[in-house]
Coordinates of C-alpha atoms and ligand atoms in Angstrom, one line a residue:
M11 CA 1.8 27.6 14.6
N12 CA 5.4 28.7 15.1
Q13 CA 5.7 29.0 11.6
K14 CA 3.6 30.6 8.8
P15 CA 2.6 28.7 5.9
P16 CA 4.5 29.7 2.7
A17 CA 3.0 32.2 0.3
R18 CA 3.2 30.6 -2.7
I19 CA 3.7 26.7 -2.7
I20 CA 4.8 25.0 -6.5
I21 CA 4.0 21.4 -7.1
L22 CA 5.8 19.9 -9.7
G23 CA 4.1 16.8 -11.2
G24 CA -0.2 16.0 -11.9
G25 CA 0.0 12.8 -10.8
T26 CA -1.8 11.1 -7.7
A27 CA 0.5 12.3 -5.5
G28 CA 0.9 16.0 -6.8
W29 CA -3.0 16.2 -6.6
M30 CA -3.5 14.9 -3.4
A31 CA -0.6 17.4 -2.7
A32 CA -2.7 20.3 -4.0
N33 CA -5.4 19.2 -1.8
L34 CA -4.4 18.8 1.4
L35 CA -1.9 22.0 1.0
A36 CA -4.9 24.0 -0.3
N37 CA -7.2 22.8 2.1
A38 CA -4.8 23.4 5.1
W39 CA -3.3 26.7 4.1
G40 CA -5.4 28.4 1.8
A41 CA -7.6 30.1 4.6
F42 CA -3.8 31.5 5.6
G43 CA -2.7 33.3 1.8
T44 CA -1.1 30.5 0.6
K45 CA -1.1 30.5 -3.4
V46 CA -1.5 26.9 -4.7
T47 CA 0.0 26.3 -8.3
L48 CA 0.5 22.4 -10.2
V49 CA 2.5 22.7 -13.1
E50 CA 2.8 19.7 -15.2
S51 CA 3.7 18.3 -18.1
P52 CA 1.7 18.1 -21.5
D53 CA 4.4 15.7 -22.8
V54 CA 4.8 13.4 -20.0
G55 CA 2.3 11.4 -18.7
I56 CA 1.3 9.8 -15.2
I57 CA 2.2 6.4 -14.6
G58 CA -1.7 5.7 -14.0
V59 CA -1.4 2.5 -12.0
G60 CA -1.9 2.6 -8.4
E61 CA -5.2 1.4 -8.0
G62 CA -5.7 -0.5 -4.4
S63 CA -5.5 2.2 -0.9
T64 CA -5.5 1.3 2.3
P65 CA -8.1 2.4 4.9
Q66 CA -6.6 5.8 5.6
L67 CA -7.5 6.8 1.7
R68 CA -11.2 6.9 3.4
G69 CA -10.0 9.9 5.9
F70 CA -7.9 11.7 3.1
F71 CA -11.7 12.0 1.1
R72 CA -13.4 13.0 4.0
S73 CA -11.5 15.7 5.1
L74 CA -11.8 17.4 1.8
G75 CA -15.7 16.8 2.2
L76 CA -15.6 14.3 -0.8
D77 CA -18.2 11.9 -0.7
E78 CA -18.0 8.2 -1.6
A79 CA -21.5 8.4 -3.6
E80 CA -20.2 11.3 -5.2
W81 CA -16.7 10.8 -6.2
M82 CA -16.9 6.9 -6.3
P83 CA -19.3 6.0 -9.1
Q84 CA -17.2 8.8 -11.2
C85 CA -13.8 6.6 -10.5
N86 CA -15.1 3.4 -11.2
A87 CA -14.7 2.5 -7.8
T88 CA -15.2 -0.3 -5.1
Y89 CA -14.6 -1.4 -1.8
K90 CA -11.5 -3.2 -0.2
N91 CA -11.8 -5.2 2.9
G92 CA -8.2 -6.9 2.2
I93 CA -5.7 -8.9 0.1
T94 CA -5.8 -12.2 -0.5
F95 CA -2.6 -14.2 -1.1
K96 CA -2.4 -17.1 -2.9
G97 CA 0.4 -19.7 -4.1
W98 CA 2.8 -17.9 -1.9
S99 CA 3.3 -21.2 0.2
E100 CA 3.1 -24.5 -0.9
R101 CA 2.4 -26.0 3.1
S102 CA -1.0 -27.7 2.9
G103 CA -3.5 -26.1 4.8
F104 CA -2.1 -22.6 3.9
E105 CA -2.4 -22.5 0.0
S106 CA -4.0 -19.3 0.6
Y107 CA -4.7 -16.4 3.4
Y108 CA -6.4 -12.8 4.0
H109 CA -4.6 -10.4 4.8
P110 CA -7.6 -8.2 6.4
F111 CA -7.8 -4.1 7.1
N112 CA -8.0 -3.9 11.3
T113 CA -11.5 -3.7 12.0
E114 CA -13.2 -2.8 15.2
V115 CA -14.9 -5.9 15.6
D116 CA -11.3 -8.1 14.8
A117 CA -10.5 -7.0 18.4
R118 CA -12.7 -9.4 19.7
T119 CA -11.4 -12.4 18.4
L120 CA -7.7 -10.9 18.1
D121 CA -6.9 -12.7 21.2
S122 CA -7.8 -15.9 20.6
F123 CA -5.9 -15.7 17.6
T124 CA -2.7 -14.7 18.6
Y125 CA -3.2 -17.3 21.3
N126 CA -3.7 -20.1 18.9
T127 CA -1.2 -19.2 16.7
R128 CA 1.6 -19.2 19.6
A129 CA 0.2 -22.6 20.5
R130 CA 0.9 -23.9 17.0
R131 CA 3.8 -22.3 17.1
T132 CA 5.1 -23.9 20.0
G133 CA 4.2 -27.2 18.8
R134 CA 0.3 -27.7 19.8
D135 CA -2.1 -29.1 16.9
V136 CA -4.6 -26.3 17.3
W137 CA -6.1 -23.9 14.8
A138 CA -4.4 -20.8 13.7
H139 CA -5.5 -20.2 10.2
P140 CA -5.6 -16.5 10.1
D141 CA -9.1 -16.9 7.4
R142 CA -11.9 -18.4 10.3
F143 CA -10.6 -15.5 12.6
F144 CA -11.7 -12.1 11.1
L145 CA -14.9 -10.3 9.8
P146 CA -13.3 -9.5 6.7
A147 CA -12.0 -12.3 5.1
V148 CA -15.7 -13.9 6.1
L149 CA -17.2 -10.8 4.5
S150 CA -15.1 -11.3 1.0
A151 CA -15.7 -14.9 0.8
K152 CA -19.3 -14.0 0.4
R153 CA -18.4 -10.7 -1.4
L154 CA -20.2 -8.2 0.7
A155 CA -19.5 -4.6 0.8
P156 CA -18.1 -3.4 4.1
I157 CA -20.9 -1.1 4.5
A158 CA -22.8 -2.4 7.5
A159 CA -26.8 -1.9 8.7
G160 CA -27.2 1.1 10.5
N161 CA -27.6 -0.3 14.0
F162 CA -24.3 -3.1 13.6
P163 CA -22.2 -1.6 16.6
F164 CA -18.3 -2.0 15.0
D165 CA -16.8 0.5 12.7
V166 CA -15.8 -1.1 9.6
S167 CA -12.6 -0.3 8.4
Y168 CA -11.7 -0.3 4.6
G169 CA -9.9 0.5 1.8
Y170 CA -10.9 1.0 -2.4
H171 CA -10.0 0.0 -6.2
F172 CA -10.6 2.8 -8.4
D173 CA -8.9 3.7 -11.5
A174 CA -6.1 6.1 -11.1
H175 CA -6.5 8.1 -13.9
L176 CA -10.2 9.2 -12.9
V177 CA -9.5 10.0 -9.6
G178 CA -6.7 12.6 -11.0
S179 CA -9.1 14.1 -12.9
V180 CA -11.9 14.3 -9.6
L181 CA -8.9 15.4 -7.2
R182 CA -7.5 18.0 -10.0
D183 CA -11.6 19.6 -10.1
H184 CA -11.6 19.7 -6.7
A185 CA -8.3 21.5 -6.2
K186 CA -9.2 24.1 -8.3
S187 CA -12.5 24.6 -6.7
L188 CA -10.4 25.6 -3.5
G189 CA -8.6 27.6 -5.5
V190 CA -5.1 25.7 -7.1
E191 CA -3.9 27.0 -9.9
H192 CA -3.4 24.5 -13.0
L193 CA -0.5 25.1 -15.1
E194 CA 0.7 22.6 -18.3
R195 CA 3.8 23.5 -19.0
H196 CA 7.1 21.3 -19.6
I197 CA 9.4 21.9 -16.9
A198 CA 13.6 22.0 -18.2
K199 CA 15.4 23.1 -15.6
V200 CA 15.4 23.8 -11.9
E201 CA 17.0 27.0 -10.9
V202 CA 18.6 26.4 -7.7
S203 CA 20.5 29.2 -5.4
E204 CA 23.9 29.6 -4.0
T205 CA 22.3 28.6 -0.9
D206 CA 20.4 25.3 -1.7
E207 CA 17.4 26.8 -2.2
V208 CA 15.1 26.2 -5.0
A209 CA 14.5 29.2 -6.5
A210 CA 12.4 28.7 -9.6
L211 CA 10.9 26.1 -12.3
L212 CA 11.9 27.1 -16.0
T213 CA 9.6 26.3 -18.3
K214 CA 11.3 25.3 -22.1
E215 CA 9.8 27.9 -23.3
G216 CA 11.8 30.0 -21.5
E217 CA 9.3 31.3 -18.7
R218 CA 10.4 31.0 -15.0
I219 CA 8.0 29.7 -12.2
E220 CA 9.1 31.1 -8.5
G221 CA 7.8 30.1 -5.4
D222 CA 9.0 30.4 -1.9
F223 CA 8.6 26.2 -1.1
F224 CA 8.5 23.8 -4.2
I225 CA 6.7 20.1 -3.9
D226 CA 8.6 17.9 -5.5
C227 CA 5.4 15.3 -7.2
S228 CA 7.8 14.5 -10.3
G229 CA 7.7 10.9 -10.5
F230 CA 10.1 8.3 -10.3
R231 CA 13.3 10.8 -11.8
G232 CA 12.7 13.3 -8.9
S233 CA 13.7 16.1 -11.1
I234 CA 13.9 18.7 -7.9
I235 CA 14.8 16.6 -5.0
Q236 CA 17.3 13.6 -6.9
E237 CA 18.0 15.5 -9.8
A238 CA 18.5 19.1 -9.1
L239 CA 19.3 19.4 -5.4
G240 CA 21.3 15.5 -5.6
E241 CA 19.7 13.9 -2.6
K242 CA 20.9 10.7 -2.0
F243 CA 18.6 7.6 -2.8
I244 CA 18.8 4.7 -0.8
S245 CA 18.0 1.8 -3.0
F246 CA 15.9 -1.4 -1.4
A247 CA 17.4 -3.9 -4.2
D248 CA 18.9 -5.7 -1.8
N249 CA 15.8 -7.1 -0.5
L250 CA 13.3 -6.3 -2.6
F251 CA 14.4 -7.8 -5.8
N252 CA 11.2 -7.0 -8.1
D253 CA 12.2 -4.0 -10.1
S254 CA 9.6 -4.5 -12.9
A255 CA 5.6 -4.7 -13.9
V256 CA 3.8 -5.5 -17.1
V257 CA 0.0 -4.4 -16.8
M258 CA -3.2 -5.1 -18.5
P259 CA -7.2 -5.3 -17.9
T260 CA -9.7 -8.1 -18.6
P261 CA -13.4 -7.6 -18.2
T262 CA -15.3 -7.5 -15.2
D263 CA -16.4 -10.9 -13.5
P264 CA -20.3 -11.1 -14.5
T265 CA -21.1 -12.9 -11.5
G266 CA -19.6 -10.6 -9.2
I267 CA -17.3 -8.4 -7.7
N268 CA -14.9 -8.8 -5.2
P269 CA -14.0 -6.7 -2.7
H270 CA -10.8 -7.4 -2.2
T271 CA -7.1 -7.3 -4.1
S272 CA -6.0 -10.8 -5.0
A273 CA -1.9 -10.8 -5.1
T274 CA -1.5 -14.4 -6.8
A275 CA 2.7 -15.9 -6.5
L276 CA 3.7 -16.8 -9.9
S277 CA 7.4 -18.0 -10.8
S278 CA 9.2 -14.8 -10.9
G279 CA 7.1 -12.4 -8.5
W280 CA 3.2 -11.8 -8.2
A281 CA 0.3 -10.9 -10.1
W282 CA -2.8 -8.8 -8.8
D283 CA -6.1 -8.9 -9.2
I284 CA -8.1 -5.3 -8.6
P285 CA -11.6 -5.5 -9.2
L286 CA -13.2 -1.9 -11.0
T287 CA -16.6 -1.8 -11.9
N288 CA -16.2 -1.5 -15.8
R289 CA -12.6 -4.0 -15.7
T290 CA -10.2 -6.3 -13.5
G291 CA -7.1 -4.4 -13.2
N292 CA -4.1 -6.8 -13.6
G293 CA -0.2 -6.5 -13.2
Y294 CA 2.6 -8.9 -12.6
V295 CA 5.7 -7.3 -10.4
Y296 CA 8.2 -9.2 -11.3
A297 CA 12.2 -9.2 -10.5
S298 CA 13.9 -8.8 -14.4
G299 CA 17.1 -10.4 -12.5
Y300 CA 15.3 -13.8 -13.0
I301 CA 12.7 -13.4 -16.2
D302 CA 12.6 -11.4 -19.1
K303 CA 10.4 -8.9 -20.4
D304 CA 8.9 -10.8 -22.9
A305 CA 8.4 -13.9 -20.7
A306 CA 7.0 -12.3 -17.8
E307 CA 4.4 -10.8 -20.1
T308 CA 3.8 -14.1 -21.5
E309 CA 3.4 -16.0 -17.9
L310 CA 0.5 -13.0 -17.1
R311 CA -1.6 -13.6 -20.3
T312 CA -1.2 -17.3 -19.5
H313 CA -1.7 -16.8 -15.8
L314 CA -5.2 -14.9 -17.0
G315 CA -6.1 -17.1 -19.7
L316 CA -5.3 -14.2 -22.5
R317 CA -2.7 -16.1 -24.6
D318 CA -4.5 -15.5 -28.0
S319 CA -5.9 -12.0 -27.1
D320 CA -4.4 -9.4 -28.7
V321 CA -4.8 -7.0 -25.4
A322 CA -2.2 -4.4 -25.1
A323 CA 0.2 -4.7 -22.2
R324 CA 2.2 -2.0 -20.5
H325 CA 5.6 -2.4 -19.5
L326 CA 7.1 -0.4 -16.8
S327 CA 10.4 0.0 -14.4
M328 CA 10.1 0.5 -10.7
K329 CA 12.9 2.3 -8.3
V330 CA 12.5 1.0 -5.3
G331 CA 13.8 2.8 -2.1
R332 CA 13.7 5.8 -0.7
V333 CA 15.5 9.4 -0.7
E334 CA 17.4 9.6 2.6
R335 CA 15.1 12.7 3.1
S336 CA 11.8 13.8 2.1
W337 CA 12.4 17.6 3.2
V338 CA 15.6 18.9 2.1
G339 CA 16.0 22.8 2.2
N340 CA 12.7 24.5 0.6
C341 CA 11.4 21.6 -1.3
L342 CA 9.4 17.9 -0.2
A343 CA 9.0 14.9 -2.4
V344 CA 6.4 13.2 -2.8
G345 CA 4.9 10.2 -4.3
L346 CA 7.8 8.1 -6.7
S347 CA 10.2 10.8 -6.5
Q348 CA 10.5 10.7 -2.6
G349 CA 10.4 6.7 -2.8
F350 CA 8.6 3.5 -3.6
I351 CA 8.0 0.3 -2.0
E352 CA 6.8 -2.5 -4.3
P353 CA 3.0 -2.6 -4.5
L354 CA 2.1 -6.1 -2.6
E355 CA 0.2 -3.9 0.2
A356 CA -0.4 -0.7 -1.9
T357 CA 1.4 1.2 0.6
A358 CA 2.0 4.2 -1.5
L359 CA -0.6 6.6 -1.7
H360 CA -0.7 6.2 2.0
I361 CA 2.6 7.4 2.4
V362 CA 1.7 10.6 0.1
Q363 CA -1.1 11.4 2.2
A364 CA 0.9 10.4 5.9
T365 CA 4.0 12.4 4.2
V366 CA 2.0 15.9 3.1
E367 CA -0.3 15.8 6.1
G368 CA 3.1 15.1 8.6
F369 CA 4.5 18.1 6.5
I370 CA 1.5 20.1 7.0
S371 CA 2.0 20.3 10.9
Q372 CA 5.3 19.7 11.6
F373 CA 6.3 22.7 9.1
E374 CA 3.9 24.9 11.4
A375 CA 6.2 23.5 14.6
G376 CA 9.6 24.0 12.9
E377 CA 10.3 20.5 12.7
R378 CA 12.6 19.3 10.0
D379 CA 14.9 17.0 11.4
Q380 CA 11.7 15.2 13.4
F381 CA 9.8 15.0 10.5
N382 CA 12.4 13.6 7.9
A383 CA 13.2 10.7 10.3
K384 CA 9.3 9.8 11.0
I385 CA 9.1 9.3 7.5
A386 CA 12.6 7.6 7.1
A387 CA 11.3 5.2 9.6
R388 CA 7.9 5.1 7.9
Y389 CA 9.2 3.7 5.1
E390 CA 11.9 0.7 6.7
G391 CA 9.0 -0.1 8.7
I392 CA 6.8 -0.9 6.0
R393 CA 9.6 -2.3 3.7
D394 CA 10.4 -4.5 6.6
Y395 CA 7.0 -6.2 6.6
I396 CA 6.7 -6.2 2.4
V397 CA 10.3 -8.0 3.0
C398 CA 8.9 -10.9 5.2
H399 CA 6.3 -11.8 3.0
Y400 CA 9.3 -12.6 0.7
R401 CA 11.6 -14.1 3.3
V402 CA 9.2 -16.5 5.0
N403 CA 7.3 -17.5 1.4
R404 CA 7.1 -21.8 1.0
R405 CA 7.4 -21.9 -2.6
T406 CA 10.5 -24.3 -3.8
D407 CA 9.9 -24.2 -7.2
T408 CA 11.6 -21.4 -8.9
Q409 CA 15.1 -19.5 -7.8
Y410 CA 13.3 -16.6 -7.7
W411 CA 11.4 -18.1 -4.4
R412 CA 14.6 -19.9 -3.4
D413 CA 17.1 -16.9 -3.3
N414 CA 14.0 -15.1 -1.4
A415 CA 13.7 -17.6 1.1
A416 CA 17.5 -17.7 1.8
N417 CA 17.7 -13.3 1.6
Q418 CA 19.8 -12.6 4.3
N419 CA 19.3 -9.0 4.1
L420 CA 17.3 -8.4 7.0
S421 CA 17.0 -5.1 8.7
D422 CA 17.7 -5.8 12.7
T423 CA 13.7 -5.0 13.6
L424 CA 13.0 -7.7 11.1
K425 CA 15.5 -10.2 12.4
I426 CA 14.3 -9.4 15.9
M427 CA 10.4 -10.1 14.8
M428 CA 11.5 -13.6 12.9
T429 CA 13.4 -14.6 16.3
S430 CA 10.6 -14.0 18.0
W431 CA 8.0 -16.0 16.3
F432 CA 10.4 -19.2 15.7
R433 CA 11.4 -19.0 19.5
G434 CA 7.9 -19.2 20.3
E435 CA 7.4 -15.7 22.3
D436 CA 5.0 -13.4 22.9
L437 CA 5.2 -11.5 19.4
G438 CA 2.4 -9.0 20.3
A439 CA 4.9 -7.9 23.0
T440 CA 7.9 -8.0 20.5
I441 CA 5.6 -5.5 18.6
A442 CA 5.1 -3.0 21.5
D443 CA 8.6 -3.2 22.4
L444 CA 9.7 -1.9 18.9
D445 CA 7.3 0.3 18.5
I446 CA 6.2 -0.7 15.1
A447 CA 2.2 -1.3 15.3
K448 CA 2.1 2.0 13.7
Y449 CA 3.1 0.7 10.8
Y450 CA 1.7 -2.7 10.5
S451 CA -0.2 -3.8 13.5
S452 CA -0.3 -7.0 15.4
L453 CA -3.2 -8.6 13.7
S454 CA -0.9 -8.0 10.5
W455 CA 1.5 -9.5 11.4
H456 CA 0.3 -12.3 13.0
C457 CA -1.8 -13.4 9.9
L458 CA 1.5 -12.9 7.8
L459 CA 3.5 -15.4 9.7
A460 CA 0.8 -18.0 10.6
G461 CA -0.9 -17.8 6.6
Y462 CA 2.1 -18.9 5.3
G463 CA 1.9 -21.8 7.7
T464 CA 5.3 -20.6 9.5
F465 CA 5.0 -23.3 12.2
P466 CA 6.4 -26.4 13.1
N467 CA 6.0 -29.9 10.6
D468 CA 3.2 -31.5 10.9
T469 CA 5.4 -34.1 12.3
Q470 CA 6.4 -32.1 15.2
I471 CA 3.1 -30.7 16.8
T472 CA 1.0 -32.8 19.2
P473 CA -2.7 -32.7 20.0
P474 CA -2.9 -30.0 22.6
G475 CA -3.0 -30.9 26.6
D476 CA -4.7 -29.3 30.0
D477 CA -2.5 -26.5 29.3
I478 CA -3.9 -25.1 26.7
V479 CA -7.4 -23.2 27.0
P480 CA -8.8 -24.8 24.1
V481 CA -10.5 -22.0 21.6
D482 CA -13.8 -22.6 20.7
M483 CA -13.8 -22.1 17.2
G484 CA -17.7 -23.1 16.6
Q485 CA -18.4 -19.8 18.6
I486 CA -16.3 -17.7 16.7
D487 CA -17.8 -18.9 13.3
D488 CA -21.0 -18.4 14.0
F489 CA -19.9 -15.3 15.8
L490 CA -18.7 -13.8 12.6
A491 CA -21.7 -15.7 10.4
R492 CA -23.9 -13.5 12.8
C493 CA -22.3 -10.0 12.0
A494 CA -22.1 -10.8 8.0
L495 CA -25.5 -10.5 8.1
N496 CA -25.6 -6.9 8.5
F497 CA -23.7 -6.6 5.2
G498 CA -25.2 -6.3 1.6
D499 CA -24.0 -7.4 -1.4
H500 CA -20.8 -5.5 -2.8
K501 CA -22.3 -5.2 -7.1
A502 CA -25.6 -5.0 -5.5
L503 CA -24.4 -1.8 -3.3
L504 CA -22.4 -0.2 -6.4
Q505 CA -25.1 -0.6 -8.8
T506 CA -27.2 1.9 -6.4
R507 CA -24.7 4.2 -6.7
Ligands
LIG627 C1 3.5 -1.4 -10.7 C2 3.1 -0.3 -9.9 C3 1.6 -0.4 -9.3 C4 1.0 0.4 -8.4 N1 0.3 -0.3 -7.6 C5 -0.1 0.6 -6.1 C6 -1.1 0.4 -6.0 O1 -1.5 -0.6 -5.8 N2 -1.4 1.3 -4.4 C7 -0.7 2.3 -4.5 O2 -1.4 2.8 -3.5 N3 -0.2 3.1 -5.1 C8 0.6 1.7 -6.0 N4 1.7 2.7 -7.1 C9 2.2 3.9 -6.9 C10 1.5 4.9 -7.8 O3 1.1 4.6 -9.0 C11 2.0 6.4 -7.6 O4 2.1 6.0 -6.2 C12 1.7 7.4 -7.5 O5 0.6 7.0 -8.8 C13 1.4 8.7 -7.4 O6 2.5 8.5 -8.9 P1 3.1 10.2 -8.4 O7 2.1 11.2 -9.2 O8 4.7 10.1 -7.6 O9 4.4 10.5 -10.0 P2 3.5 10.5 -11.7 O10 2.5 9.3 -11.7 O11 4.5 9.1 -12.2 O12 3.4 12.1 -12.5 C14 4.4 12.0 -12.3 C15 3.9 13.9 -12.9 O13 5.1 14.5 -13.0 C16 5.3 15.3 -14.0 N5 6.4 15.5 -14.4 C17 7.5 14.8 -15.0 N6 8.3 15.6 -15.2 C18 8.0 16.8 -15.5 C19 8.7 17.7 -16.0 N7 9.9 17.7 -16.7 N8 7.4 19.0 -16.3 C20 6.1 19.4 -15.9 N9 6.1 18.1 -15.7 C21 6.6 17.1 -15.5 C22 4.1 13.9 -15.5 O14 3.9 15.1 -16.3 C23 3.3 13.5 -14.2 O15 1.8 14.5 -14.3 C24 2.1 1.3 -7.7 C25 3.2 1.7 -8.9 C26 3.7 0.6 -9.8 C27 5.2 1.3 -10.8

């Protein structure tokens, strides 16, 4: 270790980001004598959405020694094998597709899938819809949990759905057990020294909270990083149009619990459906430039069959983009204060985890610039993948979808990716050249582009000749069906917990 951990760390904010940071920091540096204090306002609530994760969160809970059988029931949590995209394409046969979490067993079928998508891109009539190629899609179609029988020889990757408030409580209790101090105070001012370091947080009662290092988890305002230190915010509004959301729950489906999130395209955005054990979380993420708040709420109610229901709706604004540098002086921004890419692939908590874990290792190595560059690249890498969903959408029914499809504000990386795909080049090799698989894998990119039916028109494709080695789809169907026999019903498994 080149640099000793800070003696006193102050975290501003007790949302999911604040409590995740508190746990990771206390876990890593508590043994070195670092004292962590988390300050949260009794007057400002947490955002409280953020109910879906990526598979990385499994590593987070494991690193804290929190067992699924312990934390999941406390948070009404369910398993997530991936995401179903519905209605993003009008092309026949491609009205929906499944984005699986990349699992070890999928390496067996990935080559066949990428081979067929390339053949289809170059005009051959072969099967190229992703859903028949990957185990998570098969598990989800049968509502099976991603927990395999003990003798299943492959590791299976999965994420979670959970109640964000309840996860906050579990993480708060765990952080306190690691020695984290919890203060309920409203911070009225951030004191910045002449050398542009944060000196202290001042409560509205005039109390001064001093520290050596400050973690800004204050939400979209970014009270330390943006307001006090004036770090530049880089908006992504030019290529991600959604800036608002309306949220409301529905009762759980009595017939079973889906082990996946659904993302259904609506007129001016998309609606999520996140199944928990006690309710389903729903929200419509939309662009206020295309639909107003009331119309968005009505559209969501209609979509959910709640037109005559008095269930309350919550309206939220989203600030989409990132701060230029996440680590400035003696402050690290984590969570919404640091940036936000809209929730389509539920990546926010994944970035929180990557930020704090990366910070811990790079603080010790004294590599601030390298850390900031890595985090910025991660945001851009994830953003490109999300932007691609909108750019290649195949809906024509509203101006919103037509404008997204015509959007020319694409990064150079995304332009190279799309050119590679449309020219029939080897997309896997392009991804490797661009070194972007660490944000989204080749499997994910192929699923996205193939899933929307981004192929030549039906009139332009011909039956394959001898130049194609046929993929035996029956064999893949059989292999995945046999794999699925090792998994049990999702709802039944959760009820045993
Ligand atoms: C519509 C929507 C859907 C989302 N879906 C997902 C998803 O599916 N998956 C995912 O990973 N993420 C999702 N997110 C993001 C996720 O909600 C956040 O990343 C996560 O909740 C972390 O938020 P936070 O802790 O940074 O901020 P917040 O939850 O806003 O917490 C801010 C904290 O700062 C405190 N605070 C603020 N000002 C002061 C002050 N002056 N003094 C003291 N304390 C103060 C507040 O009291 C609060 O405790 C979604 C976000 C939105 C908007």
